[in-house]
Short mmCIF file of C-alpha atoms and ligand atoms in Angstrom, two decimals:
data_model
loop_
_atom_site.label_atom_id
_atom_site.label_comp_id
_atom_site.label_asym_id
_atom_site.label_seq_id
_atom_site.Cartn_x
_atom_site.Cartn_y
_atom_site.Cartn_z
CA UNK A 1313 7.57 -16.59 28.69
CA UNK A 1314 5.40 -16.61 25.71
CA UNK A 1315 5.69 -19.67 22.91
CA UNK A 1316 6.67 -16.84 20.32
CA UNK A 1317 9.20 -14.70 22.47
CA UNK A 1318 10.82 -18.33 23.12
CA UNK A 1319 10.74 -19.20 19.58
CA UNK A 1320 12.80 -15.57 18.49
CA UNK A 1321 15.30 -16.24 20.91
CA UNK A 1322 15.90 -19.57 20.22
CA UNK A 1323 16.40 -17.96 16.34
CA UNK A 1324 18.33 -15.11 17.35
CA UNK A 1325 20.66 -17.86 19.69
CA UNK A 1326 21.08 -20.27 16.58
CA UNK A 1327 21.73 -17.58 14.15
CA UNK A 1328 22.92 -13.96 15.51
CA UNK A 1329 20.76 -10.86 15.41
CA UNK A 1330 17.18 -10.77 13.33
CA UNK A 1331 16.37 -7.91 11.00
CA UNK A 1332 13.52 -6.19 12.47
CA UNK A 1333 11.63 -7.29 9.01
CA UNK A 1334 11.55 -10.84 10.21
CA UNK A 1335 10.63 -9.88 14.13
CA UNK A 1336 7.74 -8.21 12.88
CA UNK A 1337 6.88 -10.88 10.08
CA UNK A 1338 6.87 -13.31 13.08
CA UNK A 1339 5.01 -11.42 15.45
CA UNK A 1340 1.96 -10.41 13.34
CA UNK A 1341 2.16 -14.43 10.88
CA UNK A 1342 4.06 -16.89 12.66
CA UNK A 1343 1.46 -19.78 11.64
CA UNK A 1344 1.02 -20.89 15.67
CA UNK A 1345 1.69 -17.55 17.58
CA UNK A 1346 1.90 -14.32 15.44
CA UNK A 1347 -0.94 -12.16 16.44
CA UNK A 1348 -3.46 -11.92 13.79
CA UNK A 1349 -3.41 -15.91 13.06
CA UNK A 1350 -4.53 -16.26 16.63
CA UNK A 1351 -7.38 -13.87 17.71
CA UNK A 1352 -9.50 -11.00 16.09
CA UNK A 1353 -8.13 -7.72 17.09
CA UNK A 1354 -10.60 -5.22 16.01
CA UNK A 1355 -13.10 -3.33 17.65
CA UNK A 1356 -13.94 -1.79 21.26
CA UNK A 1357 -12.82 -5.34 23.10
CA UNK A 1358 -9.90 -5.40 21.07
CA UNK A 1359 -6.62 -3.56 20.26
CA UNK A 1360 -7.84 -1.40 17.97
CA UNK A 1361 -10.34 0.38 16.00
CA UNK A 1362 -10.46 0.71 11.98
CA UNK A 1363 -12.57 3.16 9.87
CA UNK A 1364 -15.38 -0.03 8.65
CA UNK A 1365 -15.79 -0.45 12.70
CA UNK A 1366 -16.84 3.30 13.38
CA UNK A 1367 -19.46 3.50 10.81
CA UNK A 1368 -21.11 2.07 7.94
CA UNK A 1369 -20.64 4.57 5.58
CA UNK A 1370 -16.95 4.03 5.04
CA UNK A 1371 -17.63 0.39 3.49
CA UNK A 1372 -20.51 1.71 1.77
CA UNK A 1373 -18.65 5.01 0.05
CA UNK A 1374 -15.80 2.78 -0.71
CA UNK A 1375 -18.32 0.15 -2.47
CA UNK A 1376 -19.90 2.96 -4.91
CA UNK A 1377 -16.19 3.81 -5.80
CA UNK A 1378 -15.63 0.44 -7.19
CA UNK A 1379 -19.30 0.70 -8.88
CA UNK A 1380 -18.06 3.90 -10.81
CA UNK A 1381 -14.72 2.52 -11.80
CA UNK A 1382 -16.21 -0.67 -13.07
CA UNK A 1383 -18.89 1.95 -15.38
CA UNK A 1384 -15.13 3.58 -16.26
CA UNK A 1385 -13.70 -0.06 -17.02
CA UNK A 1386 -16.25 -0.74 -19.62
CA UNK A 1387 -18.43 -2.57 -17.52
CA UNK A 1388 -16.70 -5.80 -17.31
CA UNK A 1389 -19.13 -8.92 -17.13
CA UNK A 1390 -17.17 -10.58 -15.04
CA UNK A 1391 -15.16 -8.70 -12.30
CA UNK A 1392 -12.78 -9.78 -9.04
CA UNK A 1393 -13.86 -7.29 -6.27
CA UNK A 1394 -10.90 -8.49 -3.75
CA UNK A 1395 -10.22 -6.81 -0.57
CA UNK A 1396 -6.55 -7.23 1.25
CA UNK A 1397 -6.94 -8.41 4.87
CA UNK A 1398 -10.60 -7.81 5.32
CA UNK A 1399 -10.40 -7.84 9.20
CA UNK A 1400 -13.88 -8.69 10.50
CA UNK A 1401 -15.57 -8.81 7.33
CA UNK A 1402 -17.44 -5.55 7.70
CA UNK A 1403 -16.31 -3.60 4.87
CA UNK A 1404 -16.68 -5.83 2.55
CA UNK A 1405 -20.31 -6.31 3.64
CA UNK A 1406 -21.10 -2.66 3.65
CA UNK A 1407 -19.30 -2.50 -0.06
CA UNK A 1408 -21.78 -5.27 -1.34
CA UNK A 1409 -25.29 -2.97 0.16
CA UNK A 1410 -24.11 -0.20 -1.79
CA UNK A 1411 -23.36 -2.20 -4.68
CA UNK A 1412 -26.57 -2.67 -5.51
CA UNK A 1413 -27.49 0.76 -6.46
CA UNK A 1414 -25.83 -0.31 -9.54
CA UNK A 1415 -27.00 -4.00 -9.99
CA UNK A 1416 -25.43 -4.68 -13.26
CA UNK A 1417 -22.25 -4.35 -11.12
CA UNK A 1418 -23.48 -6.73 -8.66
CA UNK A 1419 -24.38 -9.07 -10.89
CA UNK A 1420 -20.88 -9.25 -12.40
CA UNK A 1421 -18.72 -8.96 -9.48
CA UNK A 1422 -17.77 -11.96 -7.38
CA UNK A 1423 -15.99 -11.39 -3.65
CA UNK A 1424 -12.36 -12.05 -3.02
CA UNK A 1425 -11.32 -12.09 0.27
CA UNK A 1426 -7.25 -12.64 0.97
CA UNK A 1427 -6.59 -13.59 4.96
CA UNK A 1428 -4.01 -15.27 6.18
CA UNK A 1429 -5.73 -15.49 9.39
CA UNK A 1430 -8.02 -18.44 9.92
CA UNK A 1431 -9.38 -16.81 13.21
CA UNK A 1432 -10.34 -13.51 11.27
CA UNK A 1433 -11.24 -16.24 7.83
CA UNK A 1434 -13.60 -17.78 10.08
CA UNK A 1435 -14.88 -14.76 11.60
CA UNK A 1436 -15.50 -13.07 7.54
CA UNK A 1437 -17.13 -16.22 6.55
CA UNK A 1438 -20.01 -15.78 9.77
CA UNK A 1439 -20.10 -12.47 8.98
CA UNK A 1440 -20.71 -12.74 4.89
CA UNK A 1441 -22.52 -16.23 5.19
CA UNK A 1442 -25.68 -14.81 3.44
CA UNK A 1443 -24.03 -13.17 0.33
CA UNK A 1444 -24.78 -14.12 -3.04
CA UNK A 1445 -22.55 -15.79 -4.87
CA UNK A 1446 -20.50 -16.59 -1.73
CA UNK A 1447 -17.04 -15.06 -1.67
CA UNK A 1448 -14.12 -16.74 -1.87
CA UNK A 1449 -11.24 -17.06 0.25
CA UNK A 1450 -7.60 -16.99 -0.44
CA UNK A 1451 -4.50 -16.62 1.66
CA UNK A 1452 -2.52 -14.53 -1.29
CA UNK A 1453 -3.00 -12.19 -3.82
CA UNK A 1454 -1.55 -14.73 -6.47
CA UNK A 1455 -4.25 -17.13 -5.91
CA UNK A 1456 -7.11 -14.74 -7.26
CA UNK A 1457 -8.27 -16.52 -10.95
CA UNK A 1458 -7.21 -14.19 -13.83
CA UNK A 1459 -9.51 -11.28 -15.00
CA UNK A 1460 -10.41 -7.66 -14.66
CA UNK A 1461 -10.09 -6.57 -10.38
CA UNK A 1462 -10.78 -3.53 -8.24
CA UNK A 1463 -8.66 -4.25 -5.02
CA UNK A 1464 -9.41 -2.11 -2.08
CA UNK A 1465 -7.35 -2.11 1.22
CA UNK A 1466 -8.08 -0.51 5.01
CA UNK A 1467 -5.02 -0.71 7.18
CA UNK A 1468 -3.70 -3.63 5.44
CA UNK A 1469 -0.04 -2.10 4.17
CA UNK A 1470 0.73 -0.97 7.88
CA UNK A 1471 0.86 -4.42 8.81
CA UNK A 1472 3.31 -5.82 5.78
CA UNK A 1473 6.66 -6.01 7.52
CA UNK A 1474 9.11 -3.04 7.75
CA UNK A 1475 12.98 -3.06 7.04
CA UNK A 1476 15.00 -0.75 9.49
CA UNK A 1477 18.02 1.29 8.79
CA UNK A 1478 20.03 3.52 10.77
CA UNK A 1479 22.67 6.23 9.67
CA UNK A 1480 26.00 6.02 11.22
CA UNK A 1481 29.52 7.89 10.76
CA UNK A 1482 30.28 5.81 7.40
CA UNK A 1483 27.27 4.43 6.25
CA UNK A 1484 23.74 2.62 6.65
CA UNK A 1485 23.39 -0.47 8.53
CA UNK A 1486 20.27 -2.91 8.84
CA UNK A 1487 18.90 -2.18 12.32
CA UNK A 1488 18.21 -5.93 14.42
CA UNK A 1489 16.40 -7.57 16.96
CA UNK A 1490 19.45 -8.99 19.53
CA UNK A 1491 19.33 -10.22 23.14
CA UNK A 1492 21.36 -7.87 25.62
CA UNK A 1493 23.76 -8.14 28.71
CA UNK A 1494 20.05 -7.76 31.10
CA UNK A 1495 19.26 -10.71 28.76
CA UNK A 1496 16.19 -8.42 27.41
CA UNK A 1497 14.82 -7.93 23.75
CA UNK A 1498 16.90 -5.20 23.07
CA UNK A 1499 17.40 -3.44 18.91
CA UNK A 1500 20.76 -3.50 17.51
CA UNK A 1501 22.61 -2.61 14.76
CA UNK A 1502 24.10 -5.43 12.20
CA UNK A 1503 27.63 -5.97 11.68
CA UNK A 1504 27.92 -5.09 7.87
CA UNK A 1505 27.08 -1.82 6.84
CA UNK A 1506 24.50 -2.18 3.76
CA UNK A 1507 26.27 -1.62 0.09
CA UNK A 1508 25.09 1.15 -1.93
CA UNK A 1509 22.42 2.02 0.45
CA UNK A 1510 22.91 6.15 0.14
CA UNK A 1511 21.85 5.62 -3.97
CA UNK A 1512 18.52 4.72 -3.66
CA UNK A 1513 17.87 6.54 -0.90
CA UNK A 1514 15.39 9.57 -1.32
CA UNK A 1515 17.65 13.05 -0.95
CA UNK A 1516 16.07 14.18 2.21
CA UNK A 1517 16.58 10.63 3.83
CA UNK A 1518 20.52 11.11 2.77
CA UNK A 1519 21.22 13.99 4.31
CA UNK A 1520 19.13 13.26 7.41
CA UNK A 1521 21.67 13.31 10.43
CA UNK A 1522 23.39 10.35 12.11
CA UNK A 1523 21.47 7.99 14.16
CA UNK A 1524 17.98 8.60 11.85
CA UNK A 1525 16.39 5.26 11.33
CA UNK A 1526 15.15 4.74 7.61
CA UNK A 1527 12.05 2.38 6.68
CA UNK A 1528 10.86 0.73 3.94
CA UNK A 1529 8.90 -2.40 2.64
CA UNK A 1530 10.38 -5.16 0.06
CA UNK A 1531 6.99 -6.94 0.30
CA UNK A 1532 5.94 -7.74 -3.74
CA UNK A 1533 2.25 -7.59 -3.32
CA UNK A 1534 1.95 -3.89 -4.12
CA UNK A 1535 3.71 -4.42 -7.45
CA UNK A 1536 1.79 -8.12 -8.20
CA UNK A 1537 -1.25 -6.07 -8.12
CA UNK A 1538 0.06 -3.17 -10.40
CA UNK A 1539 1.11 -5.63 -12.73
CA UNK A 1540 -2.48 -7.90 -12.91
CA UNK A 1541 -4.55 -4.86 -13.61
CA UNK A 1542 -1.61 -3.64 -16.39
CA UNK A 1543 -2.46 -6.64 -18.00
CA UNK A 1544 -5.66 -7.78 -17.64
CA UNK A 1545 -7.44 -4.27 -16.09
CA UNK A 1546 -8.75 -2.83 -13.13
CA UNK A 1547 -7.57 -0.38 -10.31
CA UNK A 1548 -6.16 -0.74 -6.80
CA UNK A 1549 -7.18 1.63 -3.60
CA UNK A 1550 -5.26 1.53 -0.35
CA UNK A 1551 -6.32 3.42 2.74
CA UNK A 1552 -3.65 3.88 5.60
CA UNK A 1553 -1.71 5.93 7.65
CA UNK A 1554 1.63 7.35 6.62
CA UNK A 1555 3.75 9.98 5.29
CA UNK A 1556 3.16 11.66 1.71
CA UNK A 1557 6.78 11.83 0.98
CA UNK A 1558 9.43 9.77 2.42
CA UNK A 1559 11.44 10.77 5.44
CA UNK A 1560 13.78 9.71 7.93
CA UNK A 1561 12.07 8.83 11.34
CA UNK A 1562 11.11 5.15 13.12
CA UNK A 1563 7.20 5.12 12.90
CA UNK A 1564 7.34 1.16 14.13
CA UNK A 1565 5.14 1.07 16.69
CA UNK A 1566 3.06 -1.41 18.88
CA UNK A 1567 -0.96 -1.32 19.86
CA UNK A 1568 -2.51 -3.52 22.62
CA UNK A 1569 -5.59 -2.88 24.46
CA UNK A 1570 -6.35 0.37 22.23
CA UNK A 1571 -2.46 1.92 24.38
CA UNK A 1572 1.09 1.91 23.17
CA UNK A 1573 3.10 -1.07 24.14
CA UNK A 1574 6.87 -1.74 23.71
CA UNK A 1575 7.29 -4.02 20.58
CA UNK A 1576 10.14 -5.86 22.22
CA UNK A 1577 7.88 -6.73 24.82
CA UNK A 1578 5.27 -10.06 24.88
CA UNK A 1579 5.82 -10.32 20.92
CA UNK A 1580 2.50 -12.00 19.30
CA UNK A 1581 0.51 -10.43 21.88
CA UNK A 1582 0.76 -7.22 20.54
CA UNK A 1583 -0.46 -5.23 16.89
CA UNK A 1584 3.17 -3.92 14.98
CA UNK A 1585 2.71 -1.35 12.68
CA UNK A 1586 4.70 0.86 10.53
CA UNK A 1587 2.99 4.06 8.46
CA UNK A 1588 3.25 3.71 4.87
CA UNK A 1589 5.62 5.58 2.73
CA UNK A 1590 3.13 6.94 0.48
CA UNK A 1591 5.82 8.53 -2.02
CA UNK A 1592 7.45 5.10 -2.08
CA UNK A 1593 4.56 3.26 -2.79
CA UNK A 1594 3.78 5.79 -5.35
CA UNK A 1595 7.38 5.50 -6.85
CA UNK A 1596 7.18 2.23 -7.73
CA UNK A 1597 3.63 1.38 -9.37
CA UNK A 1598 4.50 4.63 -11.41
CA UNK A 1599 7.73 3.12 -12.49
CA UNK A 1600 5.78 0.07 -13.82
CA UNK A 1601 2.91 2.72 -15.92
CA UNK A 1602 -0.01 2.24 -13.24
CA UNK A 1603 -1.52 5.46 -13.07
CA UNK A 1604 -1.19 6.50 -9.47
CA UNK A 1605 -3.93 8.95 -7.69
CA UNK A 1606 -3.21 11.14 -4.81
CA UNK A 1607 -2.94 10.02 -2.08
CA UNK A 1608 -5.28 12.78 -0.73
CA UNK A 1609 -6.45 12.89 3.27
CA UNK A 1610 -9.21 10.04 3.68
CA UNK A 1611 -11.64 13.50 5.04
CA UNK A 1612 -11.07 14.88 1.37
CA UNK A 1613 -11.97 11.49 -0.51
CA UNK A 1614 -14.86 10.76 1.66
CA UNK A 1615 -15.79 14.06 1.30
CA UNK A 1616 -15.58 14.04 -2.49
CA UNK A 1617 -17.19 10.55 -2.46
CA UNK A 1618 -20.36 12.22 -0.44
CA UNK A 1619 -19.81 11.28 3.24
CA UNK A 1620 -21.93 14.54 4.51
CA UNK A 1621 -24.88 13.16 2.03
CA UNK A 1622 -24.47 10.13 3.25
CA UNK A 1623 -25.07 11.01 6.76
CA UNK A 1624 -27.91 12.77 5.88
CA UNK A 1625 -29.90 10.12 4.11
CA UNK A 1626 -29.04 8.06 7.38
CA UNK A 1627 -30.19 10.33 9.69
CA UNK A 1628 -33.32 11.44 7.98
CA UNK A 1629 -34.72 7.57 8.79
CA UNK A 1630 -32.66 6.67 12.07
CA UNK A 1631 -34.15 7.35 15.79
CA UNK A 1632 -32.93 10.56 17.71
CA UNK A 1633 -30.25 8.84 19.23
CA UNK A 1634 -28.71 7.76 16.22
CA UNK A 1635 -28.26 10.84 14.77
CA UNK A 1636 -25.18 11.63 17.40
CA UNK A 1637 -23.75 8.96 16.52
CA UNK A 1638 -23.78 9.31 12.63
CA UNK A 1639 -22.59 12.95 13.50
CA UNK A 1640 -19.73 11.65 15.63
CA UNK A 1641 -18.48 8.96 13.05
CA UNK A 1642 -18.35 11.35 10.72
CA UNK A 1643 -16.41 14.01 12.49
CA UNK A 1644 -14.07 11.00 13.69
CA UNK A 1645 -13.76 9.64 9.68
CA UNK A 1646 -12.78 13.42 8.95
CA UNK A 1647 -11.51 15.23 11.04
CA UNK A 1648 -8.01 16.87 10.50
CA UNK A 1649 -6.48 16.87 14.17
CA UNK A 1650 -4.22 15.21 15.30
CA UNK A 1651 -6.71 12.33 16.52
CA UNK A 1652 -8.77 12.17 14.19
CA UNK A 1653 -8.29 10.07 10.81
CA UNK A 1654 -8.75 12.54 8.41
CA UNK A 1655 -5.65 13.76 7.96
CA UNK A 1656 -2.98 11.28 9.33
CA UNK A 1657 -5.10 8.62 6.89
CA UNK A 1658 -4.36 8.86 3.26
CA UNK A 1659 -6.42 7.18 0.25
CA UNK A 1660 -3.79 6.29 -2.71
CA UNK A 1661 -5.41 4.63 -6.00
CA UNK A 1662 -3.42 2.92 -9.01
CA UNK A 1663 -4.89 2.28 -12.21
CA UNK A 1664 -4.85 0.55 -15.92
CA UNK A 1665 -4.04 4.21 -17.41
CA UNK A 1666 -7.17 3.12 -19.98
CA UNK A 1667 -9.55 4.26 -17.14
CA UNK A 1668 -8.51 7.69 -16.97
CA UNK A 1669 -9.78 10.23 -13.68
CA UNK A 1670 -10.94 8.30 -10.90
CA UNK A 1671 -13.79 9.12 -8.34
CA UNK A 1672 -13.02 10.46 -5.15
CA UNK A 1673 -10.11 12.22 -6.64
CA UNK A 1674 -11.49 14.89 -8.34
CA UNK A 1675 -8.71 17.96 -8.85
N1 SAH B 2029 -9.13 -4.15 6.85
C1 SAH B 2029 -9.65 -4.45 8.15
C2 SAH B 2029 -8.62 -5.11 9.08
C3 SAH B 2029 -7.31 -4.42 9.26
S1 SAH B 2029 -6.20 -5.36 10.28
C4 SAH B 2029 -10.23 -3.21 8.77
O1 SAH B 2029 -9.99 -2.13 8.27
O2 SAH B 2029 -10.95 -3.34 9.77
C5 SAH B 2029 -5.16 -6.16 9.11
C6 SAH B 2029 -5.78 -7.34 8.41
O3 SAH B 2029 -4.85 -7.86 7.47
C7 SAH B 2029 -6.17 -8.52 9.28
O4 SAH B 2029 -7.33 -9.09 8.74
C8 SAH B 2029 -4.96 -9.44 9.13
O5 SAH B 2029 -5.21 -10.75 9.49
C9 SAH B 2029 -4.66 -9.28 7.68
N2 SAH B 2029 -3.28 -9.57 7.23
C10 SAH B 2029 -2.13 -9.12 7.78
N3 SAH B 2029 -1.06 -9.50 7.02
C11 SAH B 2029 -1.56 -10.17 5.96
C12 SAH B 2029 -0.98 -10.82 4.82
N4 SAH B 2029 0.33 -10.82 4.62
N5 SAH B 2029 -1.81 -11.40 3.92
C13 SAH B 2029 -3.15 -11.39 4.10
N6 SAH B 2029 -3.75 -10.81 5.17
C14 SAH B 2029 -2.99 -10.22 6.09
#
């Protein structure tokens, strides 16, 4: 048995059942064992594959979106560009090339980069060695120095650990982690039924029939960054799979080896996920007077941000060969299939109201 799955069922022996919150908290960020502190998960070799991985042009749109909202912020001379769990460092890199097409921008922006990982830190700092002032790395939010920012996110919310309901005869209890009679992982359902839970539930999740599983995220970060660029200005934009408006249905799900695995099974060794509740998310940076964009399908921002011109300019100077390839990331950054990202992927911004109509969201 794995260190980790030992470690959860020592926890769940000591102290009863574990939300599934904490189970996925300590698979992805136990410090030893959870499975981004460990190894780096991205690309062909690994478990999966993100949108900076396919192609080039995703980091680079992305980086002349922050150039136009920093023109729209007034041209701060100082600004934080901080990205959330930059993975292999690749977007990032690709954000900085295209940021100087405006080099007044580059010239006032200085990196951010907030890992918890010190196998993927390690891996951003190889990969961003040569850039000019060097970033800087923190492991949270909270930890980025005071100022204007323009925070930008790929698959990072997915990862943020998931509460799980589920609707019985008389009410909503927490859904658990226990250990079963075949002495497996098995889920469970916790003892207490959760007070009040039908009021702040969204209608649709109310009257969604017994047995539905509810999920949503307590993590602060979302609001910590609504509140810094309140106060001290700036604008937030978080790409991820999910649902536009919030629904009843378990989207918790496990990746290893680029295949669905059982999350109850070899925990740590194994990418947990959950889709992001766009309307949620929405809800509450609204609530707090961010002004929230979309979220749109990531094929209509790209497309809006100039993905198809993009390509072009690439192609026009790459070898023959290239030029499938450039035509196949784009299709696979757009299209609106069921595989493909274009769709399922959503782009959501939040903003200092001051800045008014963003790029990429154009009505
Ligand atoms: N954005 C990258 C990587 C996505 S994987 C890409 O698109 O390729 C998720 C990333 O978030 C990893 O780098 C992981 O180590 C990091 N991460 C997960 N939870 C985190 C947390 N709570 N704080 C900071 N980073 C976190």
């Amino acid at each position: 048995m794995e260190p980790l799955e030992a470690e959860i069922r020592r926890r769940i022996s000591l102290a009863g059942p574990m939300p599934v919150r904490q189970y996925m908290a300590l698979c992805l960020s136990h410090p030893q064992y959870g499975y981004y502190m460990t190894r780096d998960p991205l690309g062909r070799a690994g478990d999966f594959i993100t949108s900076p991985e396919v192609s080039q042009m995703f980091g680079e749109l992305v980086g002349l979106w922050a150039a136009s909202v920093w023109k729209l912020m007034g041209e701060p001379e100082n600004v934080r560009l901080v990205e959330l769990g930059p993975g292999r460092g690749t977007m990032m890199l690709d954000m900085l090339r295209a940021a100087r097409v405006v080099p007044a921008f580059r010239e006032a922006l200085v990196a951010h980069m907030i890992e918890i990982s010190p196998a993927l830190q390690q891996r951003q700092q190889q990969a961003l060695r040569e850039v000019d002032p060097p970033p800087l790395w923190h492991e949270a939010f909270n930890e980025v120095p005071e100022g204007p920012a323009i925070v930008i996110a790929n698959e990072f919310i997915d990862a943020l650990p998931v509460n799980q309901a589920i609707k019985q005869i008389n009410g909503w209890y927490e859904r658990t982690i226990e250990i079963d009679s075949h002495d497996n992982l098995a889920f469970g359902i916790a003892a207490d039924r959760i007070p009040h839970f039908e009021q702040v539930l969204p209608q649709p999740v109310r009257d969604a029939p017994l047995g539905s599983i509810y999920e949503w995220r307590t993590d602060p970060l979302p609001l910590e960054i609504g509140q810094r660029i309140m106060r001290q200005g700036g604008a937030a934009l978080f790409i991820d799979y999910g649902h536009a408006q919030s629904a009843a249905g378990e989207t918790l799900q496990a990746v290893g080896g680029h295949a669905f695995a059982n999350p109850l099974v070899a925990p740590g060794e194994v990418d947990l996920t959950a889709h992001v509740d766009f309307e949620a998310l929405a809800d509450s940076l609204d609530s707090m007077g961010a002004q929230v964009h979309g979220p749109i399908g990531q094929a209509e921002f790209l497309r809006n941000m100039g993905i198809e011109k993009r390509a072009e300019a690439l192609r026009a100077v790459a070898p023959h060969e290239k030029a499938a390839e450039l035509d196949a990331a784009v299709a696979r950054l757009t299209s609106e299939g069921r595989t493909g990202m274009g769709r399922m992927f959503k782009v959501i911004a939040f903003a200092d109201p001051k800045i008014g109509a963003l790029p990429g969201f154009a009505a």
